[in-house]
Amino acid sequence: MRRLRHLTGHRRTVASNRVLGLLLAFNAGAVNAGGFLVVHLYTSHMTGFLSSLADNLVLGQMKLVLGAIGALWAFLSGAGTTAIMVNWARQRRLRSTFALPLLLVAVLMLLFGLVGAITLSWPTPFAVPLTVLLLSFIMGLQNATVTKMSSSQIRTTHMTGVVTDLGIEMGKMLYWNRTGTAPESQVRANQARLRLFAGLLGMFLVGGIAGAAGFKHVGFVFVVPLALVLLALSLPPLWADRARLRQPWRKALALQAPLDPPLDPPTAR
């Protein structure tokens, strides 16, 4: 329990950021690849939707434009929700600063796994199923959580930046330093960053394989175990904050409580 609380608590370390980032990269890869089999769209990164918006705006395909706008809006809303929850928790000095948005991710993934098939037929004003909006919102939540948690050093829902940084470190590793070059002038790879980016890329790939296989053979229910893992990660800090989380409710109830009724007037003798 203490290890889980440390993993998602407000006090961050390089090790805890790395472990949580790897777990969430696996989760994003699974949701992204598995979701593609359902809605035929990758919902964990917005580059494709932004390009689709530009292309179809020029081509006059307004239905596809609305679909791209819907996914972008949902992802932005998820990231904004994370910012609200994290700053709310920070102002109250809660241990569950980053556990709160992860709890919301877990709950939404659990709902998606249990009733996701129903959402495919629900109409939306954005010309895409509610499933696309839900998955984009979840990915926005997760990506913003990891971004704020790691001070923008780790991304888990899209791999373009990770592959770029990994390539930079590999270039440094392969660079030939001439004999006699001063140690402070030599080009050397950052081994910690190299391992981190390689790990994120590998976990996203493994998660994608697992997600594609899970959705193909099991269906929406495959998401339930992933949601339960995130639930297990987010609950320990929330449990540690249970007393502080009750305080606002107690104050609100105290303000709403009716005043004591007046005493009955004395009876005449």
PDB file of N, CA and C in Angstrom, residues 46-114:
ATOM      1  N   MET A  46      -3.208  13.708 -31.228  1.00  0.00           N
ATOM      2  CA  MET A  46      -4.060  14.630 -31.966  1.00  0.00           C
ATOM      3  C   MET A  46      -3.475  15.093 -33.295  1.00  0.00           C
ATOM      4  N   THR A  47      -2.277  14.656 -33.643  1.00  0.00           N
ATOM      5  CA  THR A  47      -1.667  15.088 -34.903  1.00  0.00           C
ATOM      6  C   THR A  47      -2.520  14.709 -36.105  1.00  0.00           C
ATOM      7  N   GLY A  48      -2.989  13.463 -36.114  1.00  0.00           N
ATOM      8  CA  GLY A  48      -3.803  13.002 -37.228  1.00  0.00           C
ATOM      9  C   GLY A  48      -5.119  13.745 -37.339  1.00  0.00           C
ATOM     10  N   PHE A  49      -5.741  14.022 -36.199  1.00  0.00           N
ATOM     11  CA  PHE A  49      -7.013  14.742 -36.220  1.00  0.00           C
ATOM     12  C   PHE A  49      -6.825  16.187 -36.690  1.00  0.00           C
ATOM     13  N   LEU A  50      -5.722  16.804 -36.290  1.00  0.00           N
ATOM     14  CA  LEU A  50      -5.469  18.177 -36.721  1.00  0.00           C
ATOM     15  C   LEU A  50      -5.208  18.230 -38.223  1.00  0.00           C
ATOM     16  N   SER A  51      -4.464  17.257 -38.742  1.00  0.00           N
ATOM     17  CA  SER A  51      -4.235  17.185 -40.187  1.00  0.00           C
ATOM     18  C   SER A  51      -5.535  16.889 -40.925  1.00  0.00           C
ATOM     19  N   SER A  52      -6.363  16.012 -40.359  1.00  0.00           N
ATOM     20  CA  SER A  52      -7.653  15.704 -40.961  1.00  0.00           C
ATOM     21  C   SER A  52      -8.541  16.944 -41.010  1.00  0.00           C
ATOM     22  N   LEU A  53      -8.476  17.737 -39.949  1.00  0.00           N
ATOM     23  CA  LEU A  53      -9.252  18.975 -39.922  1.00  0.00           C
ATOM     24  C   LEU A  53      -8.836  19.905 -41.053  1.00  0.00           C
ATOM     25  N   ALA A  54      -7.542  20.062 -41.260  1.00  0.00           N
ATOM     26  CA  ALA A  54      -7.054  20.952 -42.313  1.00  0.00           C
ATOM     27  C   ALA A  54      -7.400  20.417 -43.701  1.00  0.00           C
ATOM     28  N   ASP A  55      -7.137  19.124 -43.919  1.00  0.00           N
ATOM     29  CA  ASP A  55      -7.381  18.535 -45.236  1.00  0.00           C
ATOM     30  C   ASP A  55      -8.860  18.610 -45.618  1.00  0.00           C
ATOM     31  N   ASN A  56      -9.712  18.185 -44.715  1.00  0.00           N
ATOM     32  CA  ASN A  56     -11.134  18.108 -45.035  1.00  0.00           C
ATOM     33  C   ASN A  56     -11.801  19.480 -45.060  1.00  0.00           C
ATOM     34  N   LEU A  57     -11.193  20.439 -44.382  1.00  0.00           N
ATOM     35  CA  LEU A  57     -11.707  21.803 -44.486  1.00  0.00           C
ATOM     36  C   LEU A  57     -11.491  22.337 -45.895  1.00  0.00           C
ATOM     37  N   VAL A  58     -10.329  22.034 -46.464  1.00  0.00           N
ATOM     38  CA  VAL A  58     -10.042  22.448 -47.836  1.00  0.00           C
ATOM     39  C   VAL A  58     -10.905  21.676 -48.837  1.00  0.00           C
ATOM     40  N   LEU A  59     -11.116  20.380 -48.571  1.00  0.00           N
ATOM     41  CA  LEU A  59     -11.894  19.548 -49.485  1.00  0.00           C
ATOM     42  C   LEU A  59     -13.399  19.743 -49.339  1.00  0.00           C
ATOM     43  N   GLY A  60     -13.800  20.463 -48.315  1.00  0.00           N
ATOM     44  CA  GLY A  60     -15.225  20.703 -48.107  1.00  0.00           C
ATOM     45  C   GLY A  60     -15.967  19.543 -47.483  1.00  0.00           C
ATOM     46  N   GLN A  61     -15.252  18.608 -46.862  1.00  0.00           N
ATOM     47  CA  GLN A  61     -15.880  17.465 -46.191  1.00  0.00           C
ATOM     48  C   GLN A  61     -16.217  17.858 -44.751  1.00  0.00           C
ATOM     49  N   MET A  62     -17.309  18.574 -44.586  1.00  0.00           N
ATOM     50  CA  MET A  62     -17.621  19.163 -43.290  1.00  0.00           C
ATOM     51  C   MET A  62     -17.948  18.110 -42.234  1.00  0.00           C
ATOM     52  N   LYS A  63     -18.474  16.982 -42.655  1.00  0.00           N
ATOM     53  CA  LYS A  63     -18.748  15.927 -41.681  1.00  0.00           C
ATOM     54  C   LYS A  63     -17.464  15.436 -41.032  1.00  0.00           C
ATOM     55  N   LEU A  64     -16.422  15.244 -41.838  1.00  0.00           N
ATOM     56  CA  LEU A  64     -15.131  14.822 -41.297  1.00  0.00           C
ATOM     57  C   LEU A  64     -14.466  15.942 -40.495  1.00  0.00           C
ATOM     58  N   VAL A  65     -14.711  17.183 -40.897  1.00  0.00           N
ATOM     59  CA  VAL A  65     -14.200  18.321 -40.130  1.00  0.00           C
ATOM     60  C   VAL A  65     -14.797  18.317 -38.727  1.00  0.00           C
ATOM     61  N   LEU A  66     -16.113  18.090 -38.643  1.00  0.00           N
ATOM     62  CA  LEU A  66     -16.771  18.040 -37.338  1.00  0.00           C
ATOM     63  C   LEU A  66     -16.239  16.889 -36.485  1.00  0.00           C
ATOM     64  N   GLY A  67     -15.932  15.759 -37.127  1.00  0.00           N
ATOM     65  CA  GLY A  67     -15.370  14.639 -36.383  1.00  0.00           C
ATOM     66  C   GLY A  67     -14.022  14.976 -35.774  1.00  0.00           C
ATOM     67  N   ALA A  68     -13.162  15.645 -36.554  1.00  0.00           N
ATOM     68  CA  ALA A  68     -11.845  16.035 -36.046  1.00  0.00           C
ATOM     69  C   ALA A  68     -11.980  17.059 -34.925  1.00  0.00           C
ATOM     70  N   ILE A  69     -12.900  18.016 -35.097  1.00  0.00           N
ATOM     71  CA  ILE A  69     -13.123  19.028 -34.057  1.00  0.00           C
ATOM     72  C   ILE A  69     -13.591  18.369 -32.763  1.00  0.00           C
ATOM     73  N   GLY A  70     -14.471  17.380 -32.890  1.00  0.00           N
ATOM     74  CA  GLY A  70     -14.963  16.684 -31.701  1.00  0.00           C
ATOM     75  C   GLY A  70     -13.856  15.982 -30.932  1.00  0.00           C
ATOM     76  N   ALA A  71     -12.971  15.288 -31.647  1.00  0.00           N
ATOM     77  CA  ALA A  71     -11.868  14.589 -30.975  1.00  0.00           C
ATOM     78  C   ALA A  71     -10.905  15.567 -30.327  1.00  0.00           C
ATOM     79  N   LEU A  72     -10.588  16.657 -31.033  1.00  0.00           N
ATOM     80  CA  LEU A  72      -9.703  17.678 -30.469  1.00  0.00           C
ATOM     81  C   LEU A  72     -10.323  18.320 -29.235  1.00  0.00           C
ATOM     82  N   TRP A  73     -11.609  18.625 -29.315  1.00  0.00           N
ATOM     83  CA  TRP A  73     -12.304  19.226 -28.169  1.00  0.00           C
ATOM     84  C   TRP A  73     -12.294  18.289 -26.966  1.00  0.00           C
ATOM     85  N   ALA A  74     -12.536  16.994 -27.202  1.00  0.00           N
ATOM     86  CA  ALA A  74     -12.558  16.033 -26.104  1.00  0.00           C
ATOM     87  C   ALA A  74     -11.179  15.901 -25.454  1.00  0.00           C
ATOM     88  N   PHE A  75     -10.114  15.839 -26.262  1.00  0.00           N
ATOM     89  CA  PHE A  75      -8.759  15.722 -25.725  1.00  0.00           C
ATOM     90  C   PHE A  75      -8.399  16.975 -24.917  1.00  0.00           C
ATOM     91  N   LEU A  76      -8.719  18.148 -25.465  1.00  0.00           N
ATOM     92  CA  LEU A  76      -8.471  19.400 -24.745  1.00  0.00           C
ATOM     93  C   LEU A  76      -9.240  19.450 -23.432  1.00  0.00           C
ATOM     94  N   SER A  77     -10.476  18.995 -23.459  1.00  0.00           N
ATOM     95  CA  SER A  77     -11.290  18.991 -22.246  1.00  0.00           C
ATOM     96  C   SER A  77     -10.700  18.068 -21.192  1.00  0.00           C
ATOM     97  N   GLY A  78     -10.192  16.914 -21.626  1.00  0.00           N
ATOM     98  CA  GLY A  78      -9.555  16.003 -20.683  1.00  0.00           C
ATOM     99  C   GLY A  78      -8.322  16.606 -20.050  1.00  0.00           C
ATOM    100  N   ALA A  79      -7.483  17.250 -20.863  1.00  0.00           N
ATOM    101  CA  ALA A  79      -6.285  17.898 -20.319  1.00  0.00           C
ATOM    102  C   ALA A  79      -6.659  19.032 -19.374  1.00  0.00           C
ATOM    103  N   GLY A  80      -7.671  19.808 -19.744  1.00  0.00           N
ATOM    104  CA  GLY A  80      -8.111  20.898 -18.879  1.00  0.00           C
ATOM    105  C   GLY A  80      -8.686  20.393 -17.574  1.00  0.00           C
ATOM    106  N   THR A  81      -9.412  19.284 -17.612  1.00  0.00           N
ATOM    107  CA  THR A  81      -9.951  18.693 -16.385  1.00  0.00           C
ATOM    108  C   THR A  81      -8.836  18.266 -15.448  1.00  0.00           C
ATOM    109  N   THR A  82      -7.781  17.690 -16.006  1.00  0.00           N
ATOM    110  CA  THR A  82      -6.622  17.323 -15.174  1.00  0.00           C
ATOM    111  C   THR A  82      -6.031  18.550 -14.496  1.00  0.00           C
ATOM    112  N   ALA A  83      -5.855  19.645 -15.233  1.00  0.00           N
ATOM    113  CA  ALA A  83      -5.289  20.868 -14.653  1.00  0.00           C
ATOM    114  C   ALA A  83      -6.146  21.370 -13.505  1.00  0.00           C
ATOM    115  N   ILE A  84      -7.463  21.338 -13.673  1.00  0.00           N
ATOM    116  CA  ILE A  84      -8.367  21.791 -12.616  1.00  0.00           C
ATOM    117  C   ILE A  84      -8.226  20.912 -11.377  1.00  0.00           C
ATOM    118  N   MET A  85      -8.215  19.606 -11.565  1.00  0.00           N
ATOM    119  CA  MET A  85      -8.153  18.680 -10.436  1.00  0.00           C
ATOM    120  C   MET A  85      -6.813  18.762  -9.720  1.00  0.00           C
ATOM    121  N   VAL A  86      -5.714  18.846 -10.471  1.00  0.00           N
ATOM    122  CA  VAL A  86      -4.387  18.914  -9.860  1.00  0.00           C
ATOM    123  C   VAL A  86      -4.220  20.207  -9.065  1.00  0.00           C
ATOM    124  N   ASN A  87      -4.630  21.335  -9.635  1.00  0.00           N
ATOM    125  CA  ASN A  87      -4.490  22.606  -8.921  1.00  0.00           C
ATOM    126  C   ASN A  87      -5.413  22.679  -7.714  1.00  0.00           C
ATOM    127  N   TRP A  88      -6.611  22.096  -7.813  1.00  0.00           N
ATOM    128  CA  TRP A  88      -7.514  22.033  -6.663  1.00  0.00           C
ATOM    129  C   TRP A  88      -6.877  21.239  -5.519  1.00  0.00           C
ATOM    130  N   ALA A  89      -6.264  20.115  -5.854  1.00  0.00           N
ATOM    131  CA  ALA A  89      -5.624  19.279  -4.835  1.00  0.00           C
ATOM    132  C   ALA A  89      -4.390  19.968  -4.251  1.00  0.00           C
ATOM    133  N   ARG A  90      -3.633  20.676  -5.098  1.00  0.00           N
ATOM    134  CA  ARG A  90      -2.443  21.367  -4.600  1.00  0.00           C
ATOM    135  C   ARG A  90      -2.804  22.467  -3.616  1.00  0.00           C
ATOM    136  N   GLN A  91      -3.859  23.205  -3.884  1.00  0.00           N
ATOM    137  CA  GLN A  91      -4.261  24.272  -2.978  1.00  0.00           C
ATOM    138  C   GLN A  91      -4.678  23.732  -1.622  1.00  0.00           C
ATOM    139  N   ARG A  92      -5.156  22.504  -1.601  1.00  0.00           N
ATOM    140  CA  ARG A  92      -5.556  21.878  -0.344  1.00  0.00           C
ATOM    141  C   ARG A  92      -4.466  20.973   0.219  1.00  0.00           C
ATOM    142  N   ARG A  93      -3.304  20.965  -0.434  1.00  0.00           N
ATOM    143  CA  ARG A  93      -2.134  20.208   0.005  1.00  0.00           C
ATOM    144  C   ARG A  93      -2.465  18.742   0.228  1.00  0.00           C
ATOM    145  N   LEU A  94      -3.128  18.152  -0.742  1.00  0.00           N
ATOM    146  CA  LEU A  94      -3.498  16.747  -0.668  1.00  0.00           C
ATOM    147  C   LEU A  94      -2.367  15.861  -1.172  1.00  0.00           C
ATOM    148  N   ARG A  95      -2.289  14.665  -0.626  1.00  0.00           N
ATOM    149  CA  ARG A  95      -1.319  13.691  -1.118  1.00  0.00           C
ATOM    150  C   ARG A  95      -1.756  13.112  -2.468  1.00  0.00           C
ATOM    151  N   SER A  96      -3.042  13.192  -2.741  1.00  0.00           N
ATOM    152  CA  SER A  96      -3.610  12.570  -3.937  1.00  0.00           C
ATOM    153  C   SER A  96      -3.678  13.536  -5.116  1.00  0.00           C
ATOM    154  N   THR A  97      -2.705  14.429  -5.219  1.00  0.00           N
ATOM    155  CA  THR A  97      -2.713  15.435  -6.288  1.00  0.00           C
ATOM    156  C   THR A  97      -2.865  14.805  -7.658  1.00  0.00           C
ATOM    157  N   PHE A  98      -2.089  13.777  -7.935  1.00  0.00           N
ATOM    158  CA  PHE A  98      -2.121  13.137  -9.251  1.00  0.00           C
ATOM    159  C   PHE A  98      -2.977  11.877  -9.263  1.00  0.00           C
ATOM    160  N   ALA A  99      -3.390  11.433  -8.079  1.00  0.00           N
ATOM    161  CA  ALA A  99      -4.264  10.263  -8.018  1.00  0.00           C
ATOM    162  C   ALA A  99      -5.688  10.608  -8.434  1.00  0.00           C
ATOM    163  N   LEU A 100      -6.111  11.843  -8.217  1.00  0.00           N
ATOM    164  CA  LEU A 100      -7.479  12.239  -8.563  1.00  0.00           C
ATOM    165  C   LEU A 100      -7.771  12.093 -10.056  1.00  0.00           C
ATOM    166  N   PRO A 101      -6.954  12.678 -10.961  1.00  0.00           N
ATOM    167  CA  PRO A 101      -7.243  12.467 -12.387  1.00  0.00           C
ATOM    168  C   PRO A 101      -7.072  11.015 -12.817  1.00  0.00           C
ATOM    169  N   LEU A 102      -6.133  10.283 -12.200  1.00  0.00           N
ATOM    170  CA  LEU A 102      -5.989   8.867 -12.544  1.00  0.00           C
ATOM    171  C   LEU A 102      -7.212   8.066 -12.110  1.00  0.00           C
ATOM    172  N   LEU A 103      -7.817   8.465 -11.001  1.00  0.00           N
ATOM    173  CA  LEU A 103      -9.053   7.815 -10.572  1.00  0.00           C
ATOM    174  C   LEU A 103     -10.158   8.044 -11.597  1.00  0.00           C
ATOM    175  N   LEU A 104     -10.249   9.269 -12.108  1.00  0.00           N
ATOM    176  CA  LEU A 104     -11.251   9.559 -13.131  1.00  0.00           C
ATOM    177  C   LEU A 104     -10.982   8.760 -14.402  1.00  0.00           C
ATOM    178  N   VAL A 105      -9.704   8.636 -14.789  1.00  0.00           N
ATOM    179  CA  VAL A 105      -9.349   7.808 -15.943  1.00  0.00           C
ATOM    180  C   VAL A 105      -9.804   6.370 -15.725  1.00  0.00           C
ATOM    181  N   ALA A 106      -9.549   5.841 -14.526  1.00  0.00           N
ATOM    182  CA  ALA A 106      -9.920   4.460 -14.221  1.00  0.00           C
ATOM    183  C   ALA A 106     -11.431   4.261 -14.287  1.00  0.00           C
ATOM    184  N   VAL A 107     -12.184   5.201 -13.722  1.00  0.00           N
ATOM    185  CA  VAL A 107     -13.649   5.083 -13.716  1.00  0.00           C
ATOM    186  C   VAL A 107     -14.197   5.131 -15.143  1.00  0.00           C
ATOM    187  N   LEU A 108     -13.699   6.066 -15.951  1.00  0.00           N
ATOM    188  CA  LEU A 108     -14.176   6.184 -17.328  1.00  0.00           C
ATOM    189  C   LEU A 108     -13.798   4.956 -18.159  1.00  0.00           C
ATOM    190  N   MET A 109     -12.594   4.419 -17.930  1.00  0.00           N
ATOM    191  CA  MET A 109     -12.200   3.202 -18.644  1.00  0.00           C
ATOM    192  C   MET A 109     -13.054   2.019 -18.213  1.00  0.00           C
ATOM    193  N   LEU A 110     -13.401   1.977 -16.936  1.00  0.00           N
ATOM    194  CA  LEU A 110     -14.255   0.900 -16.436  1.00  0.00           C
ATOM    195  C   LEU A 110     -15.638   0.974 -17.091  1.00  0.00           C
ATOM    196  N   LEU A 111     -16.185   2.178 -17.176  1.00  0.00           N
ATOM    197  CA  LEU A 111     -17.477   2.355 -17.854  1.00  0.00           C
ATOM    198  C   LEU A 111     -17.377   1.989 -19.333  1.00  0.00           C
ATOM    199  N   PHE A 112     -16.269   2.388 -19.955  1.00  0.00           N
ATOM    200  CA  PHE A 112     -16.070   2.070 -21.364  1.00  0.00           C
ATOM    201  C   PHE A 112     -15.996   0.564 -21.580  1.00  0.00           C
ATOM    202  N   GLY A 113     -15.313  -0.126 -20.682  1.00  0.00           N
ATOM    203  CA  GLY A 113     -15.196  -1.573 -20.817  1.00  0.00           C
ATOM    204  C   GLY A 113     -16.507  -2.297 -20.612  1.00  0.00           C
ATOM    205  N   LEU A 114     -17.380  -1.733 -19.757  1.00  0.00           N
ATOM    206  CA  LEU A 114     -18.633  -2.415 -19.443  1.00  0.00           C
ATOM    207  C   LEU A 114     -19.764  -2.062 -20.408  1.00  0.00           C
TER     208      LEU A 114
END
